[in-house]
mmCIF file of C-alpha atoms and ligand atoms in Angstrom:
data_model
loop_
_atom_site.group_PDB
_atom_site.id
_atom_site.type_symbol
_atom_site.label_atom_id
_atom_site.label_comp_id
_atom_site.label_asym_id
_atom_site.label_seq_id
_atom_site.Cartn_x
_atom_site.Cartn_y
_atom_site.Cartn_z
ATOM 1 C CA UNK A 1 -43.782 6.492 -53.797
ATOM 2 C CA UNK A 2 -46.200 4.036 -52.219
ATOM 3 C CA UNK A 3 -43.597 2.953 -49.739
ATOM 4 C CA UNK A 4 -42.993 6.574 -48.698
ATOM 5 C CA UNK A 5 -46.703 7.125 -48.215
ATOM 6 C CA UNK A 6 -47.026 4.135 -45.948
ATOM 7 C CA UNK A 7 -44.085 4.991 -43.762
ATOM 8 C CA UNK A 8 -44.994 7.728 -41.319
ATOM 9 C CA UNK A 9 -41.802 9.403 -40.154
ATOM 10 C CA UNK A 10 -41.361 12.601 -38.132
ATOM 11 C CA UNK A 11 -40.800 14.515 -41.386
ATOM 12 C CA UNK A 12 -43.983 13.087 -42.945
ATOM 13 C CA UNK A 13 -45.945 14.140 -39.891
ATOM 14 C CA UNK A 14 -44.525 17.673 -40.092
ATOM 15 C CA UNK A 15 -45.219 17.985 -43.805
ATOM 16 C CA UNK A 16 -48.742 16.683 -43.392
ATOM 17 C CA UNK A 17 -49.578 18.933 -40.450
ATOM 18 C CA UNK A 18 -48.433 22.087 -42.249
ATOM 19 C CA UNK A 19 -50.246 21.062 -45.412
ATOM 20 C CA UNK A 20 -53.408 20.888 -43.305
ATOM 21 C CA UNK A 21 -52.798 24.417 -42.003
ATOM 22 C CA UNK A 22 -52.102 25.616 -45.521
ATOM 23 C CA UNK A 23 -55.377 24.056 -46.653
ATOM 24 C CA UNK A 24 -57.296 26.055 -44.054
ATOM 25 C CA UNK A 25 -55.642 29.239 -45.308
ATOM 26 C CA UNK A 26 -56.678 28.403 -48.874
ATOM 27 C CA UNK A 27 -60.306 27.882 -47.929
ATOM 28 C CA UNK A 28 -63.053 30.458 -48.366
ATOM 29 C CA UNK A 29 -62.225 33.945 -47.142
ATOM 30 C CA UNK A 30 -64.508 33.771 -44.060
ATOM 31 C CA UNK A 31 -62.893 30.560 -42.874
ATOM 32 C CA UNK A 32 -59.352 31.831 -43.161
ATOM 33 C CA UNK A 33 -58.531 31.644 -39.498
ATOM 34 C CA UNK A 34 -56.039 29.312 -37.943
ATOM 35 C CA UNK A 35 -57.183 27.590 -34.796
ATOM 36 C CA UNK A 36 -54.664 27.979 -32.011
ATOM 37 C CA UNK A 37 -54.829 24.331 -30.893
ATOM 38 C CA UNK A 38 -54.326 22.963 -34.431
ATOM 39 C CA UNK A 39 -51.455 25.361 -34.986
ATOM 40 C CA UNK A 40 -49.784 24.342 -31.725
ATOM 41 C CA UNK A 41 -50.084 20.655 -32.553
ATOM 42 C CA UNK A 42 -48.301 21.248 -35.848
ATOM 43 C CA UNK A 43 -45.629 23.269 -34.052
ATOM 44 C CA UNK A 44 -45.130 20.478 -31.514
ATOM 45 C CA UNK A 45 -44.247 18.025 -34.270
ATOM 46 C CA UNK A 46 -41.230 20.150 -35.071
ATOM 47 C CA UNK A 47 -39.745 19.340 -31.670
ATOM 48 C CA UNK A 48 -38.574 15.905 -32.821
ATOM 49 C CA UNK A 49 -35.931 17.644 -34.909
ATOM 50 C CA UNK A 50 -34.268 18.855 -31.736
ATOM 51 C CA UNK A 51 -33.681 15.286 -30.731
ATOM 52 C CA UNK A 52 -31.491 14.956 -33.823
ATOM 53 C CA UNK A 53 -29.352 17.972 -33.050
ATOM 54 C CA UNK A 54 -27.574 16.792 -29.957
ATOM 55 C CA UNK A 55 -27.128 18.312 -26.540
ATOM 56 C CA UNK A 56 -25.737 21.635 -27.790
ATOM 57 C CA UNK A 57 -29.223 22.772 -28.758
ATOM 58 C CA UNK A 58 -30.994 21.592 -25.641
ATOM 59 C CA UNK A 59 -31.438 25.236 -24.589
ATOM 60 C CA UNK A 60 -33.150 26.026 -27.882
ATOM 61 C CA UNK A 61 -35.476 23.074 -27.435
ATOM 62 C CA UNK A 62 -36.420 24.126 -23.902
ATOM 63 C CA UNK A 63 -37.139 27.657 -25.133
ATOM 64 C CA UNK A 64 -39.186 26.570 -28.163
ATOM 65 C CA UNK A 65 -41.150 23.840 -26.371
ATOM 66 C CA UNK A 66 -42.098 26.119 -23.486
ATOM 67 C CA UNK A 67 -43.360 28.804 -25.856
ATOM 68 C CA UNK A 68 -45.480 26.324 -27.794
ATOM 69 C CA UNK A 69 -46.800 24.928 -24.500
ATOM 70 C CA UNK A 70 -47.840 28.403 -23.276
ATOM 71 C CA UNK A 71 -49.660 29.005 -26.543
ATOM 72 C CA UNK A 72 -51.309 25.599 -26.368
ATOM 73 C CA UNK A 73 -52.513 26.308 -22.840
ATOM 74 C CA UNK A 74 -54.040 29.570 -24.016
ATOM 75 C CA UNK A 75 -56.135 27.676 -26.556
ATOM 76 C CA UNK A 76 -58.622 26.863 -23.803
ATOM 77 C CA UNK A 77 -59.617 30.537 -23.797
ATOM 78 C CA UNK A 78 -58.455 31.824 -27.196
ATOM 79 C CA UNK A 79 -59.738 29.966 -30.250
ATOM 80 C CA UNK A 80 -57.626 31.508 -32.966
ATOM 81 C CA UNK A 81 -54.222 33.071 -33.528
ATOM 82 C CA UNK A 82 -56.018 36.320 -34.148
ATOM 83 C CA UNK A 83 -57.500 36.258 -30.635
ATOM 84 C CA UNK A 84 -54.006 36.081 -29.136
ATOM 85 C CA UNK A 85 -52.931 39.232 -30.934
ATOM 86 C CA UNK A 86 -56.132 41.124 -30.169
ATOM 87 C CA UNK A 87 -55.832 40.369 -26.471
ATOM 88 C CA UNK A 88 -52.229 41.584 -26.278
ATOM 89 C CA UNK A 89 -52.975 44.647 -28.377
ATOM 90 C CA UNK A 90 -55.805 45.545 -25.993
ATOM 91 C CA UNK A 91 -53.506 45.079 -22.985
ATOM 92 C CA UNK A 92 -50.521 46.710 -24.670
ATOM 93 C CA UNK A 93 -48.428 43.572 -24.013
ATOM 94 C CA UNK A 94 -47.538 42.473 -27.562
ATOM 95 C CA UNK A 95 -43.764 42.727 -27.160
ATOM 96 C CA UNK A 96 -43.506 42.008 -23.432
ATOM 97 C CA UNK A 97 -41.320 38.982 -22.684
ATOM 98 C CA UNK A 98 -43.457 35.910 -22.130
ATOM 99 C CA UNK A 99 -46.578 37.402 -23.727
ATOM 100 C CA UNK A 100 -48.424 35.089 -26.101
ATOM 101 C CA UNK A 101 -48.000 37.451 -29.039
ATOM 102 C CA UNK A 102 -44.268 37.520 -28.407
ATOM 103 C CA UNK A 103 -44.173 33.741 -28.068
ATOM 104 C CA UNK A 104 -46.070 33.411 -31.335
ATOM 105 C CA UNK A 105 -43.561 35.702 -33.012
ATOM 106 C CA UNK A 106 -40.671 33.520 -31.697
ATOM 107 C CA UNK A 107 -42.331 30.249 -32.678
ATOM 108 C CA UNK A 108 -42.871 31.723 -36.137
ATOM 109 C CA UNK A 109 -39.127 32.393 -36.234
ATOM 110 C CA UNK A 110 -38.510 28.739 -35.421
ATOM 111 C CA UNK A 111 -40.780 27.576 -38.247
ATOM 112 C CA UNK A 112 -39.041 29.919 -40.664
ATOM 113 C CA UNK A 113 -35.619 28.776 -39.492
ATOM 114 C CA UNK A 114 -36.524 25.185 -40.286
ATOM 115 C CA UNK A 115 -37.945 26.201 -43.654
ATOM 116 C CA UNK A 116 -34.737 27.979 -44.656
ATOM 117 C CA UNK A 117 -32.671 25.170 -43.194
ATOM 118 C CA UNK A 118 -34.504 22.653 -45.372
ATOM 119 C CA UNK A 119 -33.982 24.892 -48.398
ATOM 120 C CA UNK A 120 -30.278 24.958 -47.590
ATOM 121 C CA UNK A 121 -30.294 21.204 -47.134
ATOM 122 C CA UNK A 122 -31.804 20.775 -50.619
ATOM 123 C CA UNK A 123 -29.386 23.127 -52.335
ATOM 124 C CA UNK A 124 -26.188 21.666 -50.916
ATOM 125 C CA UNK A 125 -24.709 18.202 -50.830
ATOM 126 C CA UNK A 126 -22.287 19.025 -48.066
ATOM 127 C CA UNK A 127 -21.852 16.115 -45.703
ATOM 128 C CA UNK A 128 -21.646 18.543 -42.777
ATOM 129 C CA UNK A 129 -24.648 20.630 -41.805
ATOM 130 C CA UNK A 130 -22.681 23.433 -40.200
ATOM 131 C CA UNK A 131 -22.674 25.771 -43.211
ATOM 132 C CA UNK A 132 -26.292 25.155 -44.178
ATOM 133 C CA UNK A 133 -27.476 25.576 -40.604
ATOM 134 C CA UNK A 134 -25.330 28.675 -40.053
ATOM 135 C CA UNK A 135 -26.678 30.330 -43.181
ATOM 136 C CA UNK A 136 -30.269 29.618 -42.145
ATOM 137 C CA UNK A 137 -29.634 30.890 -38.625
ATOM 138 C CA UNK A 138 -27.890 34.066 -39.839
ATOM 139 C CA UNK A 139 -30.750 34.806 -42.195
ATOM 140 C CA UNK A 140 -33.711 34.135 -39.918
ATOM 141 C CA UNK A 141 -32.843 34.345 -36.233
ATOM 142 C CA UNK A 142 -29.466 35.915 -35.588
ATOM 143 C CA UNK A 143 -30.618 39.522 -36.158
ATOM 144 C CA UNK A 144 -33.067 39.165 -33.264
ATOM 145 C CA UNK A 145 -30.886 37.265 -30.811
ATOM 146 C CA UNK A 146 -28.601 38.543 -28.080
ATOM 147 C CA UNK A 147 -24.836 38.141 -28.332
ATOM 148 C CA UNK A 148 -24.965 35.368 -25.723
ATOM 149 C CA UNK A 149 -27.511 33.315 -27.657
ATOM 150 C CA UNK A 150 -25.707 33.862 -30.982
ATOM 151 C CA UNK A 151 -22.445 32.697 -29.431
ATOM 152 C CA UNK A 152 -24.044 29.563 -27.999
ATOM 153 C CA UNK A 153 -25.623 28.767 -31.365
ATOM 154 C CA UNK A 154 -22.330 29.222 -33.233
ATOM 155 C CA UNK A 155 -20.652 26.875 -30.759
ATOM 156 C CA UNK A 156 -23.462 24.348 -31.117
ATOM 157 C CA UNK A 157 -23.148 24.303 -34.907
ATOM 158 C CA UNK A 158 -19.849 22.441 -34.608
ATOM 159 C CA UNK A 159 -21.565 19.610 -32.767
ATOM 160 C CA UNK A 160 -24.323 19.071 -35.326
ATOM 161 C CA UNK A 161 -24.728 15.579 -36.757
ATOM 162 C CA UNK A 162 -23.581 14.954 -40.319
ATOM 163 C CA UNK A 163 -26.046 14.888 -43.179
ATOM 164 C CA UNK A 164 -26.164 11.076 -43.153
ATOM 165 C CA UNK A 165 -26.509 10.870 -39.391
ATOM 166 C CA UNK A 166 -29.450 13.268 -39.586
ATOM 167 C CA UNK A 167 -31.141 11.212 -42.323
ATOM 168 C CA UNK A 168 -30.614 8.067 -40.299
ATOM 169 C CA UNK A 169 -32.102 9.609 -37.168
ATOM 170 C CA UNK A 170 -35.079 10.867 -39.135
ATOM 171 C CA UNK A 171 -35.516 7.418 -40.673
ATOM 172 C CA UNK A 172 -35.249 8.884 -44.187
ATOM 173 C CA UNK A 173 -33.201 8.553 -47.341
ATOM 174 C CA UNK A 174 -31.894 11.534 -49.363
ATOM 175 C CA UNK A 175 -34.858 11.114 -51.715
ATOM 176 C CA UNK A 176 -37.609 10.643 -49.163
ATOM 177 C CA UNK A 177 -36.294 13.468 -46.957
ATOM 178 C CA UNK A 178 -35.977 15.767 -49.956
ATOM 179 C CA UNK A 179 -39.608 15.296 -50.931
ATOM 180 C CA UNK A 180 -40.913 15.836 -47.419
ATOM 181 C CA UNK A 181 -38.705 18.879 -46.800
ATOM 182 C CA UNK A 182 -40.015 20.359 -50.051
ATOM 183 C CA UNK A 183 -43.581 19.754 -48.856
ATOM 184 C CA UNK A 184 -42.833 21.480 -45.541
ATOM 185 C CA UNK A 185 -41.141 24.392 -47.328
ATOM 186 C CA UNK A 186 -44.153 24.924 -49.600
ATOM 187 C CA UNK A 187 -46.790 24.511 -46.898
ATOM 188 C CA UNK A 188 -45.093 26.468 -44.117
ATOM 189 C CA UNK A 189 -44.435 29.651 -46.113
ATOM 190 C CA UNK A 190 -48.134 30.644 -46.405
ATOM 191 C CA UNK A 191 -48.536 29.930 -42.678
ATOM 192 C CA UNK A 192 -45.537 32.112 -41.843
ATOM 193 C CA UNK A 193 -46.815 34.881 -44.102
ATOM 194 C CA UNK A 194 -50.253 34.617 -42.519
ATOM 195 C CA UNK A 195 -48.734 35.088 -39.062
ATOM 196 C CA UNK A 196 -46.753 38.115 -40.267
ATOM 197 C CA UNK A 197 -49.938 39.651 -41.649
ATOM 198 C CA UNK A 198 -51.615 39.318 -38.245
ATOM 199 C CA UNK A 199 -48.995 41.689 -36.841
ATOM 200 C CA UNK A 200 -48.697 44.015 -39.818
ATOM 201 C CA UNK A 201 -52.464 44.481 -40.117
ATOM 202 C CA UNK A 202 -52.424 45.708 -36.507
ATOM 203 C CA UNK A 203 -49.609 48.114 -37.259
ATOM 204 C CA UNK A 204 -47.054 46.049 -35.384
ATOM 205 C CA UNK A 205 -43.678 46.047 -37.109
ATOM 206 C CA UNK A 206 -41.677 42.835 -37.464
ATOM 207 C CA UNK A 207 -38.258 44.191 -36.513
ATOM 208 C CA UNK A 208 -38.073 42.440 -33.111
HETATM 209 C C1 LIG B 301 -29.615 20.598 -38.418
HETATM 210 C C2 LIG B 301 -29.758 22.052 -38.307
HETATM 211 C C3 LIG B 301 -29.561 22.635 -37.016
HETATM 212 C C4 LIG B 301 -29.922 24.047 -36.918
HETATM 213 C C5 LIG B 301 -29.783 24.563 -35.600
HETATM 214 C C6 LIG B 301 -30.278 25.914 -35.418
HETATM 215 C C7 LIG B 301 -30.489 26.184 -34.002
HETATM 216 C C8 LIG B 301 -31.035 27.527 -33.706
HETATM 217 C C9 LIG B 301 -31.108 27.740 -32.278
HETATM 218 C C10 LIG B 301 -31.853 28.939 -31.839
HETATM 219 C C11 LIG B 301 -31.594 29.182 -30.403
HETATM 220 C C12 LIG B 301 -32.651 29.971 -29.717
HETATM 221 C C13 LIG B 301 -32.402 30.044 -28.256
HETATM 222 C C14 LIG B 301 -33.333 30.923 -27.510
HETATM 223 C C15 LIG B 301 -33.473 32.190 -27.862
HETATM 224 C C16 LIG B 301 -34.356 33.124 -27.110
HETATM 225 O O1 LIG B 301 -33.545 34.105 -26.588
HETATM 226 C C17 LIG B 301 -35.361 33.720 -28.060
HETATM 227 C C18 LIG B 301 -36.120 34.893 -27.467
HETATM 228 O O2 LIG B 301 -36.973 34.498 -26.489
HETATM 229 P P1 LIG B 301 -37.766 35.581 -25.585
HETATM 230 O O3 LIG B 301 -36.824 36.660 -25.172
HETATM 231 O O4 LIG B 301 -38.901 36.150 -26.407
HETATM 232 O O5 LIG B 301 -38.297 34.765 -24.429
HETATM 233 N N1 LIG B 301 -36.238 32.658 -28.512
HETATM 234 C C19 LIG B 301 -36.422 32.436 -29.809
HETATM 235 O O6 LIG B 301 -36.000 33.178 -30.653
HETATM 236 C C20 LIG B 301 -37.192 31.212 -30.199
HETATM 237 C C21 LIG B 301 -36.346 30.438 -31.159
HETATM 238 C C22 LIG B 301 -36.829 29.104 -31.407
HETATM 239 C C23 LIG B 301 -35.813 28.345 -32.159
HETATM 240 C C24 LIG B 301 -36.395 27.160 -32.729
HETATM 241 C C25 LIG B 301 -35.444 26.514 -33.599
HETATM 242 C C26 LIG B 301 -35.959 25.335 -34.244
HETATM 243 C C27 LIG B 301 -34.816 24.605 -34.833
HETATM 244 C C28 LIG B 301 -35.108 23.267 -35.184
HETATM 245 C C29 LIG B 301 -33.904 22.609 -35.624
HETATM 246 C C30 LIG B 301 -34.002 21.756 -36.773
#
């Protein structure tokens, strides 16, 4: 336990960052606003996972990182996630490709994908990640992706590292990774639900 706490790995950093966001959401009602810069920093930490996935997912990394970067840049003028939505609602640009509200929706998908992926990781002992990753992808992202993207992802799944290779790259053991994935799963869900509520409370459906 103590050893785990001392060793800061990419997974620890992710778990910690999302626990901080979750803490903000649990605070008094008036304070329940996520700052865009803090949110983006947490989202950036997720990028290290891409480095573990191999070249097949380079295109996903480029897409995700650029969306987080655009959001981060907007934090100089928009303080909170709410501000992003309000601006796009006012300009009628919520679903326009490249808009910040659309980027936020996609980044949210990425966070959810990782959450479900971790859940899959914890419920299987498979030494290959293909099935777990495919299930997570089918559940979270596939319904919203074009045929081209889905095909590239399916192809990439075959090139994923094995379970042990992933643990090694993340500098974790089964036990330490399990605990940190659980922490991310628990902390990210309220954040994901909070983001969904931002859209729903403005009468924006989530079917895109
Ligand atoms: C070990 C487990 C490996 C799991 C691998 C799962 C990989 C999923 C790859 C998703 C590919 C997304 C490629 C880009 C899709 C874009 O078309 C869309 C729409 O963009 P827009 O039209 O709005 O500009 N972008 C997205 O949906 C953002 C998706 C981000 C995916 C982040 C995945 C994080 C995975 C981390 C891996 C552990």
